[in-house]
Amino acid sequence: MKLRDELPVDHRLAAVYRIGGGLCGAILVTFGILGFANQLSFFNTSGDRIAGLSSNGLLSVISLVVGALLIAGAAVGGNVASSVNMVVGALFVLSGFVHIFILDRSANILDFSMANVIFSFVMGLLILTFGMYGRVTGGLPHDNPYWRRRHPEQAAQEAAAAHRGAAAASGPLRGRSTQTLR
């Protein structure tokens, strides 16, 4: 089974993955553009602020690249958008943990402040939520491809029953008159 075949193109979950990833990507691209508009130096760690967050040119570039990646995933949609959202969200959370330990140290080349760390956690959890939506809950509907993958026997039984029901409904009318009532 190919990854692209797992989630139908018109499945309602695809909209959540696409919209969530696209919105978060647009926020990051906007942050990156604002950093370039303010002509921040690349490795400056003097505490220049953009939208309430400490930033420099390198962080602006990273924001643009990650935002573009999220938007590209949203453009593709389906499982690609979900997977991109989960990976990027996990990286944001990891970045938050790493930057907690390097605040006020020379290793803080992205000029993170505590506000950036909190933003990283919040954005990471938000992107992760958009990526995992409908994939990791216990109450998935039976038409969900992730539920079917986790319960193949029951999914096969339900598909066979649905096929039998569809065949019976479309079969010839047995024992009934085809004349119309007047």
PDB file of N, CA, C and O in Angstrom, residues 52-53 92-93 95-97 99-100 103 112-126:
ATOM      1  N   GLY A  52       7.301  40.984  18.887  1.00  0.00           N
ATOM      2  CA  GLY A  52       7.423  40.577  20.272  1.00  0.00           C
ATOM      3  C   GLY A  52       8.419  39.468  20.538  1.00  0.00           C
ATOM      4  O   GLY A  52       8.608  39.060  21.673  1.00  0.00           O
ATOM      5  N   LEU A  53       9.055  38.951  19.480  1.00  0.00           N
ATOM      6  CA  LEU A  53      10.023  37.874  19.637  1.00  0.00           C
ATOM      7  C   LEU A  53      11.411  38.375  19.266  1.00  0.00           C
ATOM      8  O   LEU A  53      11.573  39.181  18.352  1.00  0.00           O
ATOM      9  N   PHE A  92       9.792  21.805  16.307  1.00  0.00           N
ATOM     10  CA  PHE A  92       9.551  23.031  17.072  1.00  0.00           C
ATOM     11  C   PHE A  92       9.608  22.757  18.570  1.00  0.00           C
ATOM     12  O   PHE A  92      10.210  23.516  19.326  1.00  0.00           O
ATOM     13  N   VAL A  93       8.974  21.691  19.012  1.00  0.00           N
ATOM     14  CA  VAL A  93       8.993  21.347  20.439  1.00  0.00           C
ATOM     15  C   VAL A  93      10.420  21.028  20.881  1.00  0.00           C
ATOM     16  O   VAL A  93      10.885  21.500  21.935  1.00  0.00           O
ATOM     17  N   SER A  95      13.141  22.140  19.510  1.00  0.00           N
ATOM     18  CA  SER A  95      13.854  23.418  19.517  1.00  0.00           C
ATOM     19  C   SER A  95      13.575  24.193  20.797  1.00  0.00           C
ATOM     20  O   SER A  95      14.485  24.816  21.372  1.00  0.00           O
ATOM     21  N   GLY A  96      12.347  24.167  21.261  1.00  0.00           N
ATOM     22  CA  GLY A  96      12.016  24.835  22.516  1.00  0.00           C
ATOM     23  C   GLY A  96      12.804  24.264  23.678  1.00  0.00           C
ATOM     24  O   GLY A  96      13.355  25.014  24.498  1.00  0.00           O
ATOM     25  N   PHE A  97      12.907  22.940  23.759  1.00  0.00           N
ATOM     26  CA  PHE A  97      13.668  22.318  24.843  1.00  0.00           C
ATOM     27  C   PHE A  97      15.156  22.645  24.742  1.00  0.00           C
ATOM     28  O   PHE A  97      15.803  22.958  25.742  1.00  0.00           O
ATOM     29  N   HIS A  99      16.555  25.242  23.325  1.00  0.00           N
ATOM     30  CA  HIS A  99      16.814  26.656  23.593  1.00  0.00           C
ATOM     31  C   HIS A  99      16.581  27.044  25.055  1.00  0.00           C
ATOM     32  O   HIS A  99      17.100  28.058  25.509  1.00  0.00           O
ATOM     33  N   ILE A 100      15.828  26.268  25.793  1.00  0.00           N
ATOM     34  CA  ILE A 100      15.716  26.535  27.231  1.00  0.00           C
ATOM     35  C   ILE A 100      17.098  26.422  27.874  1.00  0.00           C
ATOM     36  O   ILE A 100      17.462  27.222  28.733  1.00  0.00           O
ATOM     37  N   LEU A 103      19.701  29.440  26.600  1.00  0.00           N
ATOM     38  CA  LEU A 103      19.407  30.861  26.801  1.00  0.00           C
ATOM     39  C   LEU A 103      20.580  31.510  27.538  1.00  0.00           C
ATOM     40  O   LEU A 103      21.167  30.908  28.443  1.00  0.00           O
ATOM     41  N   PHE A 112      17.382  33.450  20.728  1.00  0.00           N
ATOM     42  CA  PHE A 112      16.131  33.100  21.385  1.00  0.00           C
ATOM     43  C   PHE A 112      16.046  33.773  22.742  1.00  0.00           C
ATOM     44  O   PHE A 112      17.042  33.889  23.464  1.00  0.00           O
ATOM     45  N   SER A 113      14.851  34.186  23.104  1.00  0.00           N
ATOM     46  CA  SER A 113      14.532  34.655  24.451  1.00  0.00           C
ATOM     47  C   SER A 113      13.485  33.687  25.000  1.00  0.00           C
ATOM     48  O   SER A 113      13.049  32.767  24.302  1.00  0.00           O
ATOM     49  N   MET A 114      13.049  33.909  26.214  1.00  0.00           N
ATOM     50  CA  MET A 114      12.031  33.025  26.789  1.00  0.00           C
ATOM     51  C   MET A 114      10.733  33.114  25.988  1.00  0.00           C
ATOM     52  O   MET A 114      10.023  32.121  25.838  1.00  0.00           O
ATOM     53  N   ALA A 115      10.427  34.288  25.445  1.00  0.00           N
ATOM     54  CA  ALA A 115       9.225  34.426  24.607  1.00  0.00           C
ATOM     55  C   ALA A 115       9.336  33.542  23.365  1.00  0.00           C
ATOM     56  O   ALA A 115       8.347  32.924  22.943  1.00  0.00           O
ATOM     57  N   ASN A 116      10.533  33.445  22.795  1.00  0.00           N
ATOM     58  CA  ASN A 116      10.734  32.568  21.633  1.00  0.00           C
ATOM     59  C   ASN A 116      10.550  31.102  22.012  1.00  0.00           C
ATOM     60  O   ASN A 116      10.001  30.315  21.239  1.00  0.00           O
ATOM     61  N   VAL A 117      11.032  30.739  23.183  1.00  0.00           N
ATOM     62  CA  VAL A 117      10.886  29.355  23.649  1.00  0.00           C
ATOM     63  C   VAL A 117       9.409  29.016  23.812  1.00  0.00           C
ATOM     64  O   VAL A 117       8.947  27.965  23.345  1.00  0.00           O
ATOM     65  N   ILE A 118       8.668  29.909  24.431  1.00  0.00           N
ATOM     66  CA  ILE A 118       7.228  29.671  24.614  1.00  0.00           C
ATOM     67  C   ILE A 118       6.531  29.610  23.257  1.00  0.00           C
ATOM     68  O   ILE A 118       5.702  28.732  23.018  1.00  0.00           O
ATOM     69  N   PHE A 119       6.895  30.527  22.348  1.00  0.00           N
ATOM     70  CA  PHE A 119       6.333  30.493  21.005  1.00  0.00           C
ATOM     71  C   PHE A 119       6.659  29.168  20.321  1.00  0.00           C
ATOM     72  O   PHE A 119       5.808  28.581  19.647  1.00  0.00           O
ATOM     73  N   SER A 120       7.878  28.701  20.480  1.00  0.00           N
ATOM     74  CA  SER A 120       8.286  27.438  19.868  1.00  0.00           C
ATOM     75  C   SER A 120       7.444  26.277  20.386  1.00  0.00           C
ATOM     76  O   SER A 120       7.004  25.418  19.611  1.00  0.00           O
ATOM     77  N   PHE A 121       7.213  26.237  21.700  1.00  0.00           N
ATOM     78  CA  PHE A 121       6.372  25.182  22.272  1.00  0.00           C
ATOM     79  C   PHE A 121       4.930  25.286  21.764  1.00  0.00           C
ATOM     80  O   PHE A 121       4.339  24.286  21.352  1.00  0.00           O
ATOM     81  N   VAL A 122       4.377  26.479  21.803  1.00  0.00           N
ATOM     82  CA  VAL A 122       2.974  26.660  21.397  1.00  0.00           C
ATOM     83  C   VAL A 122       2.800  26.343  19.916  1.00  0.00           C
ATOM     84  O   VAL A 122       1.893  25.600  19.533  1.00  0.00           O
ATOM     85  N   MET A 123       3.678  26.893  19.076  1.00  0.00           N
ATOM     86  CA  MET A 123       3.572  26.634  17.635  1.00  0.00           C
ATOM     87  C   MET A 123       3.805  25.152  17.340  1.00  0.00           C
ATOM     88  O   MET A 123       3.119  24.555  16.519  1.00  0.00           O
ATOM     89  N   GLY A 124       4.772  24.550  18.020  1.00  0.00           N
ATOM     90  CA  GLY A 124       5.039  23.125  17.817  1.00  0.00           C
ATOM     91  C   GLY A 124       3.846  22.257  18.180  1.00  0.00           C
ATOM     92  O   GLY A 124       3.472  21.349  17.437  1.00  0.00           O
ATOM     93  N   LEU A 125       3.239  22.534  19.320  1.00  0.00           N
ATOM     94  CA  LEU A 125       2.066  21.748  19.726  1.00  0.00           C
ATOM     95  C   LEU A 125       0.881  21.984  18.797  1.00  0.00           C
ATOM     96  O   LEU A 125       0.124  21.054  18.501  1.00  0.00           O
ATOM     97  N   LEU A 126       0.729  23.214  18.326  1.00  0.00           N
ATOM     98  CA  LEU A 126      -0.351  23.513  17.392  1.00  0.00           C
ATOM     99  C   LEU A 126      -0.151  22.766  16.069  1.00  0.00           C
ATOM    100  O   LEU A 126      -1.077  22.118  15.559  1.00  0.00           O
TER     101      LEU A 126
END
